[in-house]
mmCIF file of C-alpha atoms in Angstrom:
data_model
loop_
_atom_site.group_PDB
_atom_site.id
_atom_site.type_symbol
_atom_site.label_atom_id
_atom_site.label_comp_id
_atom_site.label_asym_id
_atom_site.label_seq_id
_atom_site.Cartn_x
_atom_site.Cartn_y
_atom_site.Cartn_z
ATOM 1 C CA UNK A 1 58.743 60.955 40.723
ATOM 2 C CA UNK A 2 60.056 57.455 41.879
ATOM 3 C CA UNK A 3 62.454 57.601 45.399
ATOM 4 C CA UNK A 4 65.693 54.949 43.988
ATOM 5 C CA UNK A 5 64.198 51.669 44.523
ATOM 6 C CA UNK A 6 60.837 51.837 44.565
ATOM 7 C CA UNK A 7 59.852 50.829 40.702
ATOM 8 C CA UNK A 8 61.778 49.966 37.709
ATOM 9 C CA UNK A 9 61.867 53.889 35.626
ATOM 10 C CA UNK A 10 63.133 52.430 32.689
ATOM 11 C CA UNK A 11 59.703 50.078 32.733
ATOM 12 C CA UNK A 12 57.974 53.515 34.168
ATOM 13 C CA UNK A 13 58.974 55.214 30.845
ATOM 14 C CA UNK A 14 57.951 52.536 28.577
ATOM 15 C CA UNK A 15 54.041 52.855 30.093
ATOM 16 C CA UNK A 16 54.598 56.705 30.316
ATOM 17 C CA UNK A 17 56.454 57.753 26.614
ATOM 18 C CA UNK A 18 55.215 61.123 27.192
ATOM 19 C CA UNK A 19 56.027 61.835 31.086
ATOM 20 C CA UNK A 20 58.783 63.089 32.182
ATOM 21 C CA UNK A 21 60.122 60.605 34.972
ATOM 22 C CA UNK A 22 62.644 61.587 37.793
ATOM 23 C CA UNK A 23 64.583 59.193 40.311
ATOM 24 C CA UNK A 24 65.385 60.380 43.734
ATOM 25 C CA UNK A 25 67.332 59.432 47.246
ATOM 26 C CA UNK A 26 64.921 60.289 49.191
ATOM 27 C CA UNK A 27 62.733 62.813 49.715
ATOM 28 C CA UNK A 28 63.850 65.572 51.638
ATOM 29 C CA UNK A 29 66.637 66.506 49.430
ATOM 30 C CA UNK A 30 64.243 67.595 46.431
ATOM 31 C CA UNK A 31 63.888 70.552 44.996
ATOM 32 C CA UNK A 32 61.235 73.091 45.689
ATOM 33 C CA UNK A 33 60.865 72.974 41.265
ATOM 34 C CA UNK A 34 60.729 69.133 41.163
ATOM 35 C CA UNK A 35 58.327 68.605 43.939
ATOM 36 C CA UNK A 36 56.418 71.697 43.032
ATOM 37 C CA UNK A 37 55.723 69.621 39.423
ATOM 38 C CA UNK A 38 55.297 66.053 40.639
ATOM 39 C CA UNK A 39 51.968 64.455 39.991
ATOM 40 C CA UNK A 40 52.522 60.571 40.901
ATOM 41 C CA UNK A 41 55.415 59.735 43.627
ATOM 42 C CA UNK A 42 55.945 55.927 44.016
ATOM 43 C CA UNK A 43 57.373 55.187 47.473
ATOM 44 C CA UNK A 44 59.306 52.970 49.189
ATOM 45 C CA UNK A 45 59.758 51.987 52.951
ATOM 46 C CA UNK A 46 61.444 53.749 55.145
ATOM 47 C CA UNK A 47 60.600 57.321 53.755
ATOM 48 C CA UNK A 48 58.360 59.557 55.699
ATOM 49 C CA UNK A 49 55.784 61.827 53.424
ATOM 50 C CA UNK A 50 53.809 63.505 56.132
ATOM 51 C CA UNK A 51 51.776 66.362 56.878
ATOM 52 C CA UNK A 52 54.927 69.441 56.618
ATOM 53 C CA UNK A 53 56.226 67.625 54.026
ATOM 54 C CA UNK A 54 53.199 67.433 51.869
ATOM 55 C CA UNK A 55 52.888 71.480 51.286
ATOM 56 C CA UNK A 56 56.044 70.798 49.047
ATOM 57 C CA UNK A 57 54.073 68.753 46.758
ATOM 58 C CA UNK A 58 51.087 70.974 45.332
ATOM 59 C CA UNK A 59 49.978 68.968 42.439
ATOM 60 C CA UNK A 60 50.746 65.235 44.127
ATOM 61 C CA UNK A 61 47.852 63.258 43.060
ATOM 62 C CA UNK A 62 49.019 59.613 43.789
ATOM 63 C CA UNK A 63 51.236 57.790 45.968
ATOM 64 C CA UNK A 64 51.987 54.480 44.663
ATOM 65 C CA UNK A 65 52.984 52.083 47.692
ATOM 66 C CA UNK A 66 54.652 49.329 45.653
ATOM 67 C CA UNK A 67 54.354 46.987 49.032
ATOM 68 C CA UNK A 68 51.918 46.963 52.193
ATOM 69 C CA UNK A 69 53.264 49.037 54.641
ATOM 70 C CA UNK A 70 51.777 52.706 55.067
ATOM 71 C CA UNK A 71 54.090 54.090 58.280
ATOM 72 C CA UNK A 72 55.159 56.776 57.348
ATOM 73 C CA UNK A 73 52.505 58.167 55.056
ATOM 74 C CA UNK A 74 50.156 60.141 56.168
ATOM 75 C CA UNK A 75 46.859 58.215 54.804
ATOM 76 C CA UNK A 76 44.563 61.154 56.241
ATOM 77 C CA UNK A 77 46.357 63.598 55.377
ATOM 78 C CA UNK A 78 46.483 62.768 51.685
ATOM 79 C CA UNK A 79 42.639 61.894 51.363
ATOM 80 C CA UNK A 80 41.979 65.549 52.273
ATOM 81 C CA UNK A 81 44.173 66.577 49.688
ATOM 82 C CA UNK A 82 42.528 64.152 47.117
ATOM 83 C CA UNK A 83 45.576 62.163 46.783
ATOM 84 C CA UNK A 84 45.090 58.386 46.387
ATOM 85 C CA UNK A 85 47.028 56.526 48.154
ATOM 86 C CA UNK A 86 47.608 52.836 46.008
ATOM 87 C CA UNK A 87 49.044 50.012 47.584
ATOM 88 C CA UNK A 88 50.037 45.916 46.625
ATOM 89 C CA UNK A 89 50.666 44.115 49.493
ATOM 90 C CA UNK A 90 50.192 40.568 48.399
ATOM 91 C CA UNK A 91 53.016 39.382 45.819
ATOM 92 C CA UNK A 92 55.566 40.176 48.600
ATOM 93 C CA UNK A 93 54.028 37.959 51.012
ATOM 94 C CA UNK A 94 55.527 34.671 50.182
ATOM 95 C CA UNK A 95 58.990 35.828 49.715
ATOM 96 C CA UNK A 96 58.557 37.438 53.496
ATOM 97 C CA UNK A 97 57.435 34.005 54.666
ATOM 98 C CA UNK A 98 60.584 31.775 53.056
ATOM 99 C CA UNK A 99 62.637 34.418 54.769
ATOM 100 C CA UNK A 100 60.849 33.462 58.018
ATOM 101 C CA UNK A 101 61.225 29.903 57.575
ATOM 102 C CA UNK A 102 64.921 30.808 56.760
ATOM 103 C CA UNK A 103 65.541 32.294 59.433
ATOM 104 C CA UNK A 104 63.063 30.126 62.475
ATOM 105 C CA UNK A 105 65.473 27.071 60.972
ATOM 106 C CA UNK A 106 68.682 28.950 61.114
ATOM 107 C CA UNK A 107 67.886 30.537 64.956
ATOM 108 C CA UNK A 108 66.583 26.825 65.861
ATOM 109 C CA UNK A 109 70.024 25.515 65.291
ATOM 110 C CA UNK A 110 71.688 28.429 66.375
ATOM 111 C CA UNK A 111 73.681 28.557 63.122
ATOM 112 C CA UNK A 112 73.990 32.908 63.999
ATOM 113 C CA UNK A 113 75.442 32.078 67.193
ATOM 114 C CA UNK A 114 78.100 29.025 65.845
ATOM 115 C CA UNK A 115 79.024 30.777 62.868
ATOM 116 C CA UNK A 116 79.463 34.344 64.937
ATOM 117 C CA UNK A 117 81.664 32.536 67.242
ATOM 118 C CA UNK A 118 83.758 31.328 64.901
ATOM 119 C CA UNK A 119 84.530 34.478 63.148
ATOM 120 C CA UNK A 120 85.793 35.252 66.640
ATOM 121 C CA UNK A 121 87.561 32.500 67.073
ATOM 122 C CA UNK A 122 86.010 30.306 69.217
ATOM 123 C CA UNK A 123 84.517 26.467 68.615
ATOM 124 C CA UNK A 124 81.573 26.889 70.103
ATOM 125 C CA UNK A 125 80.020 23.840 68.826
ATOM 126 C CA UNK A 126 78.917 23.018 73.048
ATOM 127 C CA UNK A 127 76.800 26.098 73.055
ATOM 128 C CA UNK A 128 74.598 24.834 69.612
ATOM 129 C CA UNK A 129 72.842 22.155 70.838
ATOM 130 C CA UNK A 130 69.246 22.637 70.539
ATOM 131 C CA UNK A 131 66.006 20.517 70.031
ATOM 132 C CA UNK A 132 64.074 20.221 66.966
ATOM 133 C CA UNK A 133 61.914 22.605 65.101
ATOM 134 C CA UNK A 134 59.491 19.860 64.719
ATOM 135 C CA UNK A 135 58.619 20.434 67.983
ATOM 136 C CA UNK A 136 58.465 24.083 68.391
ATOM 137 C CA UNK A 137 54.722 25.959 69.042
ATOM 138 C CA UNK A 138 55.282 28.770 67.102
ATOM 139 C CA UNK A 139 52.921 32.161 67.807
ATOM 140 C CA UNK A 140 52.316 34.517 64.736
ATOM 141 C CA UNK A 141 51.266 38.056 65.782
ATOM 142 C CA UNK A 142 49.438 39.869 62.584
ATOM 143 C CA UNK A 143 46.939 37.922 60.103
ATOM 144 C CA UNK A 144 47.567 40.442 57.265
ATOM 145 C CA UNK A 145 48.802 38.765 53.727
ATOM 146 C CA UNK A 146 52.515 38.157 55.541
ATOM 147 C CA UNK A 147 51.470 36.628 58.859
ATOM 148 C CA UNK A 148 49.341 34.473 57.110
ATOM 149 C CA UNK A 149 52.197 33.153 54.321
ATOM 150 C CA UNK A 150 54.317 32.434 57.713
ATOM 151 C CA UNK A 151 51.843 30.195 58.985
ATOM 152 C CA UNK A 152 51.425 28.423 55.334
ATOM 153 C CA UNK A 153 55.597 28.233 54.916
ATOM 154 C CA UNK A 154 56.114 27.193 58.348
ATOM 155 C CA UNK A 155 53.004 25.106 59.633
ATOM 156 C CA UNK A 156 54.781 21.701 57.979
ATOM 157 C CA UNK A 157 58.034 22.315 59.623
ATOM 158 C CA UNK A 158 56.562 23.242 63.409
ATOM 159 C CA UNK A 159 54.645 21.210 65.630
ATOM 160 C CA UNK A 160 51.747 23.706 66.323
ATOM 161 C CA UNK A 161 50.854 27.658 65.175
ATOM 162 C CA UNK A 162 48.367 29.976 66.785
ATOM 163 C CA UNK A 163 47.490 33.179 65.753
ATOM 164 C CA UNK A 164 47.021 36.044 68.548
ATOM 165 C CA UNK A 165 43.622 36.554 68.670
ATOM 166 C CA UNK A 166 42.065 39.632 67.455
ATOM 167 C CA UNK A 167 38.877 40.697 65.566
ATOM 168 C CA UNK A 168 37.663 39.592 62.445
ATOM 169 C CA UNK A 169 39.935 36.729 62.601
ATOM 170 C CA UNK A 170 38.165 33.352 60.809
ATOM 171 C CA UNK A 171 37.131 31.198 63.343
ATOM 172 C CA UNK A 172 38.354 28.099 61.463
ATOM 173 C CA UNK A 173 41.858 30.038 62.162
ATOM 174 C CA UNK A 174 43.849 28.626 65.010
ATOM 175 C CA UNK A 175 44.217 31.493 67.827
ATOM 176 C CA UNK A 176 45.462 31.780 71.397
ATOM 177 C CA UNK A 177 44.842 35.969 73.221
ATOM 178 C CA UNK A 178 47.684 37.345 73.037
ATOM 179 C CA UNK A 179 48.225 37.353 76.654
ATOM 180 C CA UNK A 180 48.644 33.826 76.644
ATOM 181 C CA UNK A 181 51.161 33.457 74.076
ATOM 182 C CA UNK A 182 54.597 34.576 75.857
ATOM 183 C CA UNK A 183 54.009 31.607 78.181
ATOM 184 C CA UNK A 184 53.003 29.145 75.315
ATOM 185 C CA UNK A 185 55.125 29.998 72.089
ATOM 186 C CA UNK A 186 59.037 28.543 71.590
ATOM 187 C CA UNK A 187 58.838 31.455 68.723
ATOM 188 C CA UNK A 188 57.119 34.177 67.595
ATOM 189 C CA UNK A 189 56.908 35.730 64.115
ATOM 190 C CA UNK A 190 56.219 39.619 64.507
ATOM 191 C CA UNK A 191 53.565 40.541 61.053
ATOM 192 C CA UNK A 192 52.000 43.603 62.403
ATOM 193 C CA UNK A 193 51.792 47.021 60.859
ATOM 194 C CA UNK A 194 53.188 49.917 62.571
ATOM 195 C CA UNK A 195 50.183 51.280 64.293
ATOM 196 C CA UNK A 196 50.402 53.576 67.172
ATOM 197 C CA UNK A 197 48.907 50.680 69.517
ATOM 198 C CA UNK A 198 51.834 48.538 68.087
ATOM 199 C CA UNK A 199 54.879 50.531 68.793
ATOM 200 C CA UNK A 200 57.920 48.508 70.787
ATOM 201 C CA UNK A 201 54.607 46.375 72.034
ATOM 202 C CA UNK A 202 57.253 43.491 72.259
ATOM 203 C CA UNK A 203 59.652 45.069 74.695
ATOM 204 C CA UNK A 204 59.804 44.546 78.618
ATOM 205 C CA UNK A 205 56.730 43.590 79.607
ATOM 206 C CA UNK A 206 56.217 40.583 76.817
ATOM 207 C CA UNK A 207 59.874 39.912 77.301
ATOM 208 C CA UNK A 208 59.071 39.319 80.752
ATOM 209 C CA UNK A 209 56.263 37.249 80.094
ATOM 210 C CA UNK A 210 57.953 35.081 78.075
ATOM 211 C CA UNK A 211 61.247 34.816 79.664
ATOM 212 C CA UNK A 212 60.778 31.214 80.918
ATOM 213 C CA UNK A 213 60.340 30.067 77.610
ATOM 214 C CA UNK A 214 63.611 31.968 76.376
ATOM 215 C CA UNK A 215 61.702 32.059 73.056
ATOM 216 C CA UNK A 216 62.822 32.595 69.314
ATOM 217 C CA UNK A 217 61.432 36.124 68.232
ATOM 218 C CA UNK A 218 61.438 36.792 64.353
ATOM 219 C CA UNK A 219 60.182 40.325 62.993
ATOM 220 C CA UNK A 220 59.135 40.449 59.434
ATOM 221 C CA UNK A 221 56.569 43.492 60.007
ATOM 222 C CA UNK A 222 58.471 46.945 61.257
ATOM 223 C CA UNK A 223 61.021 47.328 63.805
ATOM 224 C CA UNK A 224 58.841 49.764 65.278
ATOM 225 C CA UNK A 225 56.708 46.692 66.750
ATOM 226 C CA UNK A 226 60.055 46.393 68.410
ATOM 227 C CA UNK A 227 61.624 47.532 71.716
ATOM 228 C CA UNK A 228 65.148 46.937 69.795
ATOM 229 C CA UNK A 229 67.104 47.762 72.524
ATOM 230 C CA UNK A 230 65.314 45.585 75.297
ATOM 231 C CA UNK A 231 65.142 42.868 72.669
ATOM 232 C CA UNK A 232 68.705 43.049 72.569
ATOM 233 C CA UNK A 233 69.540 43.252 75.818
ATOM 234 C CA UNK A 234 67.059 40.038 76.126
ATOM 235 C CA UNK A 235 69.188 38.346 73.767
ATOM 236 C CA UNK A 236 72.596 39.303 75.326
ATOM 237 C CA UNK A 237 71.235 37.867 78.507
ATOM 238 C CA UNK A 238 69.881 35.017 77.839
ATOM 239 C CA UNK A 239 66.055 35.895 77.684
ATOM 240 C CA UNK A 240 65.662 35.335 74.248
ATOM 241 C CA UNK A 241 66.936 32.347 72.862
ATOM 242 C CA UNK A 242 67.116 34.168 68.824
ATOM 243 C CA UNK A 243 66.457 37.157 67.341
ATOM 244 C CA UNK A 244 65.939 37.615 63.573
ATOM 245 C CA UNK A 245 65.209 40.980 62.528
ATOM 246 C CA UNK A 246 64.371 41.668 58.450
ATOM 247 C CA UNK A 247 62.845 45.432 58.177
ATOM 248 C CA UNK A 248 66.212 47.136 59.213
ATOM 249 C CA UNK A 249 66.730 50.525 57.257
ATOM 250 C CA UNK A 250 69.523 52.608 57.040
ATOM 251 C CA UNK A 251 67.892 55.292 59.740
ATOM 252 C CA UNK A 252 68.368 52.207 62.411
ATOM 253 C CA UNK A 253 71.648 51.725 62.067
ATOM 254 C CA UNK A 254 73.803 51.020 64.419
ATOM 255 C CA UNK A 255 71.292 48.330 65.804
ATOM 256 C CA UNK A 256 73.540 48.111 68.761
ATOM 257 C CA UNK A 257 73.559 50.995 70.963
ATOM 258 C CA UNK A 258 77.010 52.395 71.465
ATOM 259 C CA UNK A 259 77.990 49.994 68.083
ATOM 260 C CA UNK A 260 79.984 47.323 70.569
ATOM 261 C CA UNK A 261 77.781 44.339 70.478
ATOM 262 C CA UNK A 262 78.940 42.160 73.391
ATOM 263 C CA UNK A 263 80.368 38.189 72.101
ATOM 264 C CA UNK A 264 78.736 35.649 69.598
ATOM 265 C CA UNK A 265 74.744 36.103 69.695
ATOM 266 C CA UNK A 266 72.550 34.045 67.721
ATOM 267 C CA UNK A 267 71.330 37.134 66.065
ATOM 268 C CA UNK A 268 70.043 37.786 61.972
ATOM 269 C CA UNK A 269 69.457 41.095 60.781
ATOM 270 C CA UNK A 270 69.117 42.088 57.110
ATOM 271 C CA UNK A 271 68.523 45.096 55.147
ATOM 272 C CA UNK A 272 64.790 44.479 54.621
ATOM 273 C CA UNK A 273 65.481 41.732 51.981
ATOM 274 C CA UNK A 274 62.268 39.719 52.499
ATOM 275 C CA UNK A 275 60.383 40.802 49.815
ATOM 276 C CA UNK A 276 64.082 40.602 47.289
ATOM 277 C CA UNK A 277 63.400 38.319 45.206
ATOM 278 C CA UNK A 278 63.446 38.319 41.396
ATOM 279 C CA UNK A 279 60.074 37.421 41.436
ATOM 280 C CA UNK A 280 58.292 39.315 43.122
ATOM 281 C CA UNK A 281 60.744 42.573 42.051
ATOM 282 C CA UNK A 282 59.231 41.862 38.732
ATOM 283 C CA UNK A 283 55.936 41.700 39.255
ATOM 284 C CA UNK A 284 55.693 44.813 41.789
ATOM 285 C CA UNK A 285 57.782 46.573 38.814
ATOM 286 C CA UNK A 286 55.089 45.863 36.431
ATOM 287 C CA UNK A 287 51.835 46.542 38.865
ATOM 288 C CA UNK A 288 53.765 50.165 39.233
ATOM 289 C CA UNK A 289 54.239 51.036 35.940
ATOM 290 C CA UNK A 290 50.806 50.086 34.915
ATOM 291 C CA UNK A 291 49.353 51.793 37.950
ATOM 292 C CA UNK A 292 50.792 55.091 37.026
ATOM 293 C CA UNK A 293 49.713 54.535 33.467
ATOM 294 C CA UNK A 294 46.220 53.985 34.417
ATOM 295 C CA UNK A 295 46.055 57.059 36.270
ATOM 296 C CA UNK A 296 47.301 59.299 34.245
ATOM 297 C CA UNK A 297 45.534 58.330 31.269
ATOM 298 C CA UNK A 298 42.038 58.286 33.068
ATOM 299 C CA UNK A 299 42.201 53.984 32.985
ATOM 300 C CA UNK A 300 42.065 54.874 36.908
ATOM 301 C CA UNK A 301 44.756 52.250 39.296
ATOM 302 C CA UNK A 302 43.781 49.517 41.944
ATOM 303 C CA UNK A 303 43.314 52.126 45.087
ATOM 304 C CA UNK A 304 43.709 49.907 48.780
#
């Protein structure tokens, strides 16, 4: 079973000639008889298999993650099960990071905020003056495969990057605590997994923090890591100098509460494009389909 856009089933066929291979929306709409049968389920982002929803899926004996992320799944719950859980996260990670640099540049020159304006008719060109990335200290929060690819795609471009400081990290790694950074950064780059201790950490109290700065904050990791609604209202008044938000789903829509979002803003949001590229859509294609090949032939699959 493969929720639309997670692998390639035409590729998932030609490994599998002798499985029989369903697409789905999503995965509350499936049948009791489909889920009842499933085996293998390759997943997505943004779709929640948890503990309820497991007892639907008696014979589930892999989930194949065909990216990094695991919110949403419930990791324990599947070990005691015996479901492996197998994940990729590292051909995404450089695709993530141009979209960062992308969008640092774009916020930088508050190219959102002219180009909004102008679709409301206004020649704002007073209100785009800004100084140079060149000179911008830039803070990346999360040294997973992504935050890491920031720092290598925008290190030549910035003047200075620190990591926030946190265990395990290299010590030839540059690194400020994290409690320092809202006072030191002119933008942040948001890598973290949604962990519990990570939820909306960026919301009133960093904003706070690092309101003298009116900083650039860019989140490639999950909006979840997000206040969205204090970041937005941090935007609309002047606390934030850019926002750039990537991992937006369809379940957080309308990013503006009430749907009215107030004048030009030098705002990006996309779909969760980072990882779109033809690339790295072909390569995660393939490392699914031979995945679920090696596991249901015995060849075994690359379990993380």
């Amino acid at each position: 079973m493969s929720v639309r856009g997670a692998a390639d089933t035409g590729l998932l066929q030609r490994h599998l000639p002798g499985c029989a291979i369903r697409e789905i929306t999503a995965l509350a709409p499936v049948t009791p008889e489909l889920a009842s049968r499933a085996e293998v389920l390759v997943l997505r982002s943004g779709h929640q298999l948890d503990a309820t929803r497991l007892d639907e899926w008696p014979r589930l004996r892999h989930v194949i993650r065909a990216g990094s992320g695991l919110d949403g799944i419930d990791v324990a719950g599947l070990a005691a099960r015996g479901v492996t859980v197998h994940r990729n996260p590292e051909p995404a990670a450089d695709a993530v990071a141009e979209w960062a640099l992308a969008a640092l540049l774009a916020l930088a020159r508050r190219i959102p905020y002219g180009h909004a304006a102008l679709l409301e008719g206004q020649h704002a060109k007073q209100h785009c003056l800004a100084p140079p990335a060149s000179a911008m200290r830039v803070a990346i929060w999360g040294a997973g495969p992504v935050g890491r690819a920031c720092a290598r795609a925008l290190g030549p471009h910035v003047a200075e990057i620190a990591f926030a400081a946190r265990r395990g990290l290299p010590d030839t790694t540059p690194s400020r605590p994290g409690g320092e950074l809202p006072a030191w950064a002119d933008a942040h780059v948001v890598a973290l997994p949604l962990a519990e201790e990570n939820r909306a950490v960026f919301g009133t109290e960093f904003l706070g923090a690092a309101r003298e700065r009116c900083p650039l904050l860019l989140c490639v990791g999950r909006l979840g890591t997000l206040d969205l609604p204090a970041c937005l209202r941090a935007l609309a008044d002047g606390g934030l100098g850019g926002l750039a938000l990537d991992p937006v789903e369809e379940a957080d829509l309308p990013l503006w509460p009430g749907g009215a979002m107030p004048g030009p803003l030098n705002l990006i949001a996309t779909p969760h494009i980072g990882a779109q590229r033809h690339d790295v859509r072909a390569l995660l294609d393939r490392w699914v389909a031979t995945t679920a090949a090696g596991v249901l032939t015995g060849a075994g699959g690359s379990a993380r």
